[in-house]
Amino acid sequence: LNQLHHNINRQLKPLTDLYRILCHNRSRQRRNLCKVLNDWDLLQEEAEHIDKELQKLTHEEPIMTDEGDSYSFHLSSWVYHTKLELLEDIFFLGFELELYGTHEFVMIYWYIDYLLGVHYQHLERTHMHITDIKYKDQHGSYRSTSSPASSVSLLVSQQMMMMAKQDICRGIHRTISALQKTGHVISPQLEFDDESTRFLHRFRICRTLGSPTILSYKDFKEMTQFDNVTALELINASLQNFQAARSSIESLLAMEPLELKMDFCHVNFTKELRDMLRVCIANIVNLHKIIEEYKPMLDPNNAKESDIITTSKPILDPNNDQESSDTTTSRKQQKKKQKSKKPLRKDNKIVNFEFKYHPWYTVITLK
């Protein structure tokens, strides 16, 4: 019990610091959240130790799962939940503060997609333990008791929110990947940088944490390799993601404030949900427009040679005898650079990102 009281007292300072940080502007919020994230990681480790002691004191009976025995870990589960929220906010705030280049969007949204999936699984495990509370009676046998309805509804709403966020992020990075295949995404030619270095830089904060598991650049390349998937199939998958997110958000909007546990901030929470809903609807409409306009081109088996050009400018002929040797060399280099570019469509449109409805989720158009 002394260890429990000590752990609770230890949680007071990080929690107080967190509320203090949330009173700052967005730039300071992100910077300070990065600083306190390790404190929550250490706190989780201490809470796990206390949870194990509580399991012995209460003679907790584990729940049998496919992965083995599962214990509740009440304290550390809450700390881990909070730590994941902070980690997600740090990456999301990067969009709001315009810290990422557009060529990094696939990487960032893909990693947030992974974090939200981990968070959803954690909430699902917590939900399993909340709905299967057991206590030891005076005869030494275990009996089940019903969990508070408010706790269950809160977890359900949090899970739905995670699903909505994950579907939006997945829809965005799949859409960008599809438009990369069609040549509508133009990546900058960086001389002193490469994608693997940027990956290590962007997610270096995760390397200092004990959990969740850090993903590598190799994982990113393997999981975003769509060589055997057409652009049309990717766009259709993105449509399903945005439609699923829309359904989850509409379900959340239909819930009562008491169910959401948002009595004092329901107006702001509803506004955020409506902004996310507008992002989903806008992306659904834009994707339908892209499919309607480019459907013959989205499938490479149906694309004609006249539908694709290698560059928006004519390639100079390096074999012109009237040109000097220096000019010829220069033109050869220019031709080599042009060949290395991804193909553009005849309309010469490129992808455009607009954060006009929500600062964290972009609306994708072609302009």
Short mmCIF file of C-alpha atoms in Angstrom, two decimals:
data_model
loop_
_atom_site.label_atom_id
_atom_site.label_comp_id
_atom_site.label_asym_id
_atom_site.label_seq_id
_atom_site.Cartn_x
_atom_site.Cartn_y
_atom_site.Cartn_z
CA LEU A 1 0.00 0.00 0.00
CA ASN A 2 2.89 2.35 0.69
CA GLN A 3 4.17 1.68 -2.81
CA LEU A 4 0.70 2.39 -4.19
CA HIS A 5 0.50 5.72 -2.38
CA HIS A 6 3.99 6.59 -3.57
CA ASN A 7 3.06 5.78 -7.16
CA ILE A 8 -0.09 7.90 -6.97
CA ASN A 9 1.94 10.80 -5.61
CA ARG A 10 4.45 10.28 -8.43
CA GLN A 11 1.63 10.62 -10.94
CA LEU A 12 0.57 14.00 -9.60
CA LYS A 13 3.51 15.96 -10.99
CA PRO A 14 3.40 14.56 -14.57
CA LEU A 15 -0.37 15.03 -14.61
CA THR A 16 -0.09 18.59 -13.31
CA ASP A 17 2.65 19.32 -15.83
CA LEU A 18 0.44 17.97 -18.61
CA TYR A 19 -2.45 20.29 -17.76
CA ARG A 20 -0.01 23.18 -17.52
CA ILE A 21 1.43 22.35 -20.95
CA LEU A 22 -2.03 22.30 -22.51
CA CYS A 23 -2.42 25.96 -21.51
CA HIS A 24 0.47 26.97 -23.80
CA ASN A 25 0.34 27.75 -27.50
CA ARG A 26 0.56 24.86 -29.96
CA SER A 27 4.28 25.24 -30.64
CA ARG A 28 5.21 25.16 -26.96
CA GLN A 29 2.77 22.35 -26.38
CA ARG A 30 4.56 20.10 -28.85
CA ARG A 31 8.02 21.01 -27.59
CA ASN A 32 7.10 20.40 -23.94
CA LEU A 33 5.17 17.22 -24.69
CA CYS A 34 8.34 15.80 -26.19
CA LYS A 35 10.14 16.60 -22.93
CA VAL A 36 7.62 14.98 -20.58
CA LEU A 37 6.98 11.88 -22.69
CA ASN A 38 9.87 9.99 -21.09
CA ASP A 39 8.46 10.80 -17.63
CA TRP A 40 5.28 8.97 -18.55
CA ASP A 41 7.30 6.05 -19.87
CA LEU A 42 9.09 5.73 -16.52
CA LEU A 43 5.79 6.14 -14.72
CA GLN A 44 4.34 3.25 -16.72
CA GLU A 45 7.21 1.02 -15.64
CA GLU A 46 6.64 1.88 -11.98
CA ALA A 47 2.88 1.39 -12.34
CA GLU A 48 3.39 -2.08 -13.80
CA HIS A 49 5.38 -3.05 -10.72
CA ILE A 50 2.57 -1.80 -8.46
CA ASP A 51 -0.02 -3.66 -10.55
CA LYS A 52 1.85 -6.92 -10.05
CA GLU A 53 1.85 -6.37 -6.30
CA LEU A 54 -1.89 -5.64 -6.40
CA GLN A 55 -2.48 -8.86 -8.31
CA LYS A 56 -0.91 -10.77 -5.43
CA LEU A 57 -2.86 -8.87 -2.78
CA THR A 58 -6.23 -9.24 -4.50
CA HIS A 59 -5.59 -12.76 -5.84
CA GLU A 60 -6.69 -11.57 -9.26
CA GLU A 61 -7.70 -14.33 -11.64
CA PRO A 62 -6.43 -13.72 -15.19
CA ILE A 63 -8.57 -13.86 -18.29
CA MET A 64 -7.60 -16.61 -20.69
CA THR A 65 -6.87 -15.36 -24.21
CA ASP A 66 -5.25 -16.81 -27.33
CA GLU A 67 -2.02 -15.09 -26.31
CA GLY A 68 -2.09 -16.48 -22.78
CA ASP A 69 -3.13 -15.14 -19.38
CA SER A 70 -4.21 -11.50 -19.37
CA TYR A 71 -4.23 -9.40 -16.20
CA SER A 72 -5.97 -6.07 -15.80
CA PHE A 73 -2.96 -3.83 -14.95
CA HIS A 74 -5.27 -0.98 -13.93
CA LEU A 75 -2.67 1.68 -13.11
CA SER A 76 -0.22 1.00 -15.91
CA SER A 77 -3.05 0.70 -18.46
CA TRP A 78 -4.17 4.24 -17.67
CA VAL A 79 -0.60 5.54 -17.85
CA TYR A 80 -0.01 3.75 -21.17
CA HIS A 81 -3.27 5.15 -22.55
CA THR A 82 -2.18 8.67 -21.62
CA LYS A 83 1.30 8.14 -23.07
CA LEU A 84 -0.15 6.99 -26.39
CA GLU A 85 -2.39 10.06 -26.50
CA LEU A 86 0.62 12.31 -25.97
CA LEU A 87 2.62 10.51 -28.67
CA GLU A 88 -0.22 10.82 -31.17
CA ASP A 89 -0.69 14.52 -30.38
CA ILE A 90 3.02 15.19 -30.90
CA PHE A 91 2.88 13.81 -34.44
CA PHE A 92 -0.47 15.40 -35.24
CA LEU A 93 0.73 18.81 -34.05
CA GLY A 94 3.49 18.57 -36.64
CA PHE A 95 0.82 19.03 -39.33
CA GLU A 96 -0.75 21.96 -37.53
CA LEU A 97 2.64 23.65 -37.13
CA GLU A 98 3.64 22.84 -40.74
CA LEU A 99 6.77 20.97 -39.69
CA TYR A 100 6.49 18.28 -42.37
CA GLY A 101 7.11 18.50 -46.07
CA THR A 102 4.36 17.17 -48.32
CA HIS A 103 6.73 14.40 -49.44
CA GLU A 104 6.73 13.16 -45.82
CA PHE A 105 2.95 12.88 -45.47
CA VAL A 106 2.78 9.18 -46.41
CA MET A 107 5.43 8.35 -43.83
CA ILE A 108 3.86 10.37 -41.01
CA TYR A 109 0.26 9.32 -41.60
CA TRP A 110 1.38 5.69 -41.93
CA TYR A 111 3.13 5.78 -38.57
CA ILE A 112 0.18 7.51 -36.87
CA ASP A 113 -2.02 4.81 -38.39
CA TYR A 114 0.16 2.24 -36.62
CA LEU A 115 0.03 4.10 -33.28
CA LEU A 116 -3.74 4.42 -33.44
CA GLY A 117 -4.00 0.69 -34.13
CA VAL A 118 -1.88 -0.06 -31.06
CA HIS A 119 -4.01 2.33 -29.01
CA TYR A 120 -7.22 0.68 -30.20
CA GLN A 121 -5.94 -2.77 -29.23
CA HIS A 122 -5.00 -1.42 -25.80
CA LEU A 123 -8.51 -0.01 -25.30
CA GLU A 124 -9.98 -3.29 -26.49
CA ARG A 125 -7.97 -5.19 -23.89
CA THR A 126 -9.09 -2.73 -21.21
CA HIS A 127 -12.70 -3.13 -22.35
CA MET A 128 -12.35 -6.90 -22.03
CA HIS A 129 -11.25 -6.58 -18.40
CA ILE A 130 -13.85 -3.94 -17.53
CA THR A 131 -16.69 -6.15 -18.79
CA ASP A 132 -15.35 -9.24 -17.00
CA ILE A 133 -14.79 -8.07 -13.42
CA LYS A 134 -14.32 -10.91 -10.96
CA TYR A 135 -14.04 -10.81 -7.20
CA LYS A 136 -13.23 -13.39 -4.58
CA ASP A 137 -16.06 -14.08 -2.15
CA GLN A 138 -15.81 -15.27 1.46
CA HIS A 139 -15.76 -18.90 0.38
CA GLY A 140 -12.69 -18.34 -1.78
CA SER A 141 -14.47 -18.76 -5.11
CA TYR A 142 -14.50 -16.20 -7.93
CA ARG A 143 -17.71 -14.55 -9.06
CA SER A 144 -18.40 -12.11 -11.87
CA THR A 145 -20.01 -8.75 -11.35
CA SER A 146 -21.33 -6.22 -13.81
CA SER A 147 -19.16 -3.22 -14.63
CA PRO A 148 -20.45 0.37 -14.45
CA ALA A 149 -22.29 1.32 -17.63
CA SER A 150 -20.52 4.69 -17.69
CA SER A 151 -17.09 3.04 -17.87
CA VAL A 152 -18.18 0.80 -20.72
CA SER A 153 -19.73 3.64 -22.73
CA LEU A 154 -16.61 5.76 -22.26
CA LEU A 155 -14.39 2.98 -23.57
CA VAL A 156 -16.73 2.34 -26.50
CA SER A 157 -16.67 6.02 -27.49
CA GLN A 158 -12.88 6.13 -27.21
CA GLN A 159 -12.57 3.04 -29.38
CA MET A 160 -14.87 4.56 -31.99
CA MET A 161 -12.79 7.73 -31.98
CA MET A 162 -9.61 5.70 -32.50
CA MET A 163 -11.23 3.85 -35.39
CA ALA A 164 -12.32 7.11 -37.01
CA LYS A 165 -8.86 8.67 -36.71
CA GLN A 166 -7.16 5.53 -37.97
CA ASP A 167 -9.47 5.23 -40.98
CA ILE A 168 -8.86 8.87 -41.92
CA CYS A 169 -5.07 8.51 -41.65
CA ARG A 170 -5.12 5.24 -43.57
CA GLY A 171 -7.33 6.73 -46.26
CA ILE A 172 -4.99 9.69 -46.65
CA HIS A 173 -1.73 7.76 -46.98
CA ARG A 174 -3.33 5.21 -49.31
CA THR A 175 -4.66 8.00 -51.52
CA ILE A 176 -1.24 9.63 -51.72
CA SER A 177 0.33 6.26 -52.56
CA ALA A 178 -2.21 5.80 -55.35
CA LEU A 179 -1.47 9.24 -56.79
CA GLN A 180 2.24 8.48 -56.61
CA LYS A 181 1.61 5.52 -58.89
CA THR A 182 -0.21 7.73 -61.38
CA GLY A 183 2.54 10.35 -61.33
CA HIS A 184 0.49 13.13 -59.76
CA VAL A 185 2.78 13.40 -56.72
CA ILE A 186 6.04 15.20 -57.43
CA SER A 187 8.73 14.56 -54.82
CA PRO A 188 11.55 17.10 -54.48
CA GLN A 189 15.04 16.08 -55.55
CA LEU A 190 16.96 16.48 -52.28
CA GLU A 191 20.72 16.41 -52.67
CA PHE A 192 21.75 16.22 -49.01
CA ASP A 193 18.89 14.13 -47.66
CA ASP A 194 17.25 10.76 -48.17
CA GLU A 195 14.03 9.12 -47.01
CA SER A 196 15.63 6.71 -44.53
CA THR A 197 17.40 9.59 -42.76
CA ARG A 198 14.15 11.54 -42.53
CA PHE A 199 12.40 8.48 -41.12
CA LEU A 200 14.98 8.14 -38.34
CA HIS A 201 14.76 11.86 -37.62
CA ARG A 202 10.97 12.07 -37.49
CA PHE A 203 10.50 9.07 -35.21
CA ARG A 204 13.61 9.27 -33.06
CA ILE A 205 11.44 10.20 -30.07
CA CYS A 206 9.93 6.69 -30.16
CA ARG A 207 13.34 5.08 -29.75
CA THR A 208 13.64 6.26 -26.15
CA LEU A 209 10.35 4.63 -25.12
CA GLY A 210 9.88 1.13 -23.78
CA SER A 211 6.58 0.80 -25.64
CA PRO A 212 5.01 0.71 -28.16
CA THR A 213 7.30 -1.26 -30.44
CA ILE A 214 9.29 1.01 -32.72
CA LEU A 215 8.87 0.36 -36.44
CA SER A 216 11.86 0.59 -38.75
CA TYR A 217 12.28 2.18 -42.15
CA LYS A 218 12.34 -1.33 -43.61
CA ASP A 219 8.89 -1.96 -42.11
CA PHE A 220 7.65 1.24 -43.69
CA LYS A 221 8.91 0.31 -47.15
CA GLU A 222 7.54 -3.23 -46.95
CA MET A 223 4.10 -2.15 -45.75
CA THR A 224 3.74 0.66 -48.29
CA GLN A 225 5.00 -1.36 -51.25
CA PHE A 226 2.03 -1.58 -53.61
CA ASP A 227 3.67 -3.05 -56.70
CA ASN A 228 0.95 -5.68 -57.08
CA VAL A 229 -1.90 -3.24 -56.40
CA THR A 230 -3.28 -0.85 -59.00
CA ALA A 231 -3.94 2.80 -58.29
CA LEU A 232 -7.67 2.19 -58.76
CA GLU A 233 -7.66 -0.53 -56.09
CA LEU A 234 -5.82 1.78 -53.69
CA ILE A 235 -8.29 4.59 -54.27
CA ASN A 236 -11.23 2.24 -53.73
CA ALA A 237 -9.63 1.08 -50.47
CA SER A 238 -9.20 4.73 -49.45
CA LEU A 239 -12.87 5.36 -50.17
CA GLN A 240 -13.82 2.52 -47.86
CA ASN A 241 -11.60 3.99 -45.13
CA PHE A 242 -13.17 7.45 -45.38
CA GLN A 243 -16.66 5.96 -45.46
CA ALA A 244 -15.91 3.86 -42.36
CA ALA A 245 -14.55 6.94 -40.58
CA ARG A 246 -17.67 8.86 -41.54
CA SER A 247 -19.86 6.12 -40.09
CA SER A 248 -17.90 6.10 -36.81
CA ILE A 249 -18.08 9.88 -36.48
CA GLU A 250 -21.82 9.94 -37.14
CA SER A 251 -22.28 7.31 -34.44
CA LEU A 252 -20.29 9.44 -31.99
CA LEU A 253 -22.37 12.51 -32.85
CA ALA A 254 -25.51 10.53 -32.06
CA MET A 255 -24.29 9.67 -28.55
CA GLU A 256 -25.33 11.67 -25.50
CA PRO A 257 -22.81 13.84 -23.61
CA LEU A 258 -23.18 11.61 -20.54
CA GLU A 259 -22.20 8.57 -22.58
CA LEU A 260 -19.18 10.38 -24.00
CA LYS A 261 -18.17 11.78 -20.61
CA MET A 262 -17.93 15.20 -22.28
CA ASP A 263 -20.33 17.14 -20.09
CA PHE A 264 -18.08 20.20 -19.77
CA CYS A 265 -16.57 20.25 -23.27
CA HIS A 266 -19.25 18.69 -25.43
CA VAL A 267 -19.48 21.73 -27.70
CA ASN A 268 -15.77 21.65 -28.57
CA PHE A 269 -15.79 17.87 -28.94
CA THR A 270 -18.77 18.04 -31.28
CA LYS A 271 -17.07 20.75 -33.33
CA GLU A 272 -14.00 18.57 -33.78
CA LEU A 273 -16.15 15.64 -34.84
CA ARG A 274 -17.97 17.78 -37.39
CA ASP A 275 -14.65 19.06 -38.76
CA MET A 276 -13.42 15.48 -39.12
CA LEU A 277 -16.70 14.59 -40.82
CA ARG A 278 -16.21 17.39 -43.35
CA VAL A 279 -12.71 16.06 -44.09
CA CYS A 280 -14.17 12.62 -44.78
CA ILE A 281 -16.94 13.94 -47.02
CA ALA A 282 -14.58 16.21 -48.96
CA ASN A 283 -12.12 13.39 -49.59
CA ILE A 284 -14.92 11.01 -50.62
CA VAL A 285 -16.22 13.56 -53.15
CA ASN A 286 -12.73 14.28 -54.50
CA LEU A 287 -11.88 10.59 -54.84
CA HIS A 288 -15.07 9.98 -56.80
CA LYS A 289 -14.08 12.84 -59.11
CA ILE A 290 -10.61 11.36 -59.58
CA ILE A 291 -12.06 7.93 -60.38
CA GLU A 292 -14.54 9.41 -62.84
CA GLU A 293 -11.90 11.47 -64.61
CA TYR A 294 -8.98 9.04 -64.56
CA LYS A 295 -10.57 5.61 -64.42
CA PRO A 296 -9.18 4.55 -67.83
CA MET A 297 -5.72 5.57 -66.63
CA LEU A 298 -5.77 4.28 -63.06
CA ASP A 299 -5.41 0.70 -64.24
CA PRO A 300 -2.08 0.36 -66.11
CA ASN A 301 -3.51 -2.51 -68.18
CA ASN A 302 -6.08 -0.15 -69.67
CA ALA A 303 -3.87 2.92 -70.01
CA LYS A 304 -2.88 4.06 -73.47
CA GLU A 305 0.50 5.45 -74.38
CA SER A 306 -1.17 8.71 -75.41
CA ASP A 307 -2.48 9.12 -71.86
CA ILE A 308 0.99 9.45 -70.33
CA ILE A 309 3.90 11.69 -71.11
CA THR A 310 7.26 11.58 -69.40
CA THR A 311 7.59 15.31 -68.84
CA SER A 312 5.70 18.54 -69.28
CA LYS A 313 8.53 19.99 -71.39
CA PRO A 314 9.96 18.67 -74.67
CA ILE A 315 13.23 16.77 -74.41
CA LEU A 316 16.08 18.49 -76.20
CA ASP A 317 17.94 16.57 -78.86
CA PRO A 318 21.58 16.14 -77.79
CA ASN A 319 22.68 14.92 -81.23
CA ASN A 320 22.26 18.24 -83.02
CA ASP A 321 25.54 18.85 -84.88
CA GLN A 322 25.06 22.61 -84.84
CA GLU A 323 25.30 22.74 -81.06
CA SER A 324 28.60 23.04 -79.28
CA SER A 325 29.98 20.13 -77.26
CA ASP A 326 29.32 21.96 -73.97
CA THR A 327 25.71 22.53 -74.89
CA THR A 328 25.36 18.91 -75.93
CA THR A 329 26.70 17.70 -72.58
CA SER A 330 24.36 20.03 -70.75
CA ARG A 331 21.38 18.80 -72.72
CA LYS A 332 22.31 15.17 -72.09
CA GLN A 333 22.31 15.86 -68.37
CA GLN A 334 18.98 17.62 -68.68
CA LYS A 335 17.54 14.67 -70.59
CA LYS A 336 18.78 12.26 -67.92
CA LYS A 337 17.09 14.32 -65.18
CA GLN A 338 13.85 14.47 -67.15
CA LYS A 339 13.83 10.71 -67.64
CA SER A 340 14.24 10.20 -63.92
CA LYS A 341 11.07 12.16 -63.21
CA LYS A 342 7.83 10.34 -62.62
CA PRO A 343 5.32 10.51 -65.47
CA LEU A 344 2.75 13.27 -65.49
CA ARG A 345 -0.71 13.09 -66.96
CA LYS A 346 -1.52 15.13 -70.00
CA ASP A 347 -3.54 17.56 -67.91
CA ASN A 348 -0.34 18.21 -65.93
CA LYS A 349 -2.25 18.25 -62.64
CA ILE A 350 -0.46 17.55 -59.39
CA VAL A 351 -1.68 16.64 -55.92
CA ASN A 352 -2.75 19.46 -53.63
CA PHE A 353 -3.10 19.25 -49.84
CA GLU A 354 -5.52 21.52 -47.99
CA PHE A 355 -6.01 21.61 -44.21
CA LYS A 356 -9.13 23.74 -44.54
CA TYR A 357 -11.46 21.80 -42.26
CA HIS A 358 -9.15 20.27 -39.65
CA PRO A 359 -5.52 21.17 -38.87
CA TRP A 360 -4.52 17.50 -38.59
CA TYR A 361 -6.28 15.88 -41.54
CA THR A 362 -5.75 17.04 -45.09
CA VAL A 363 -8.18 17.16 -47.99
CA ILE A 364 -6.56 15.82 -51.16
CA THR A 365 -7.34 17.33 -54.56
CA LEU A 366 -5.73 17.50 -57.99
CA LYS A 367 -4.94 20.94 -59.38
#
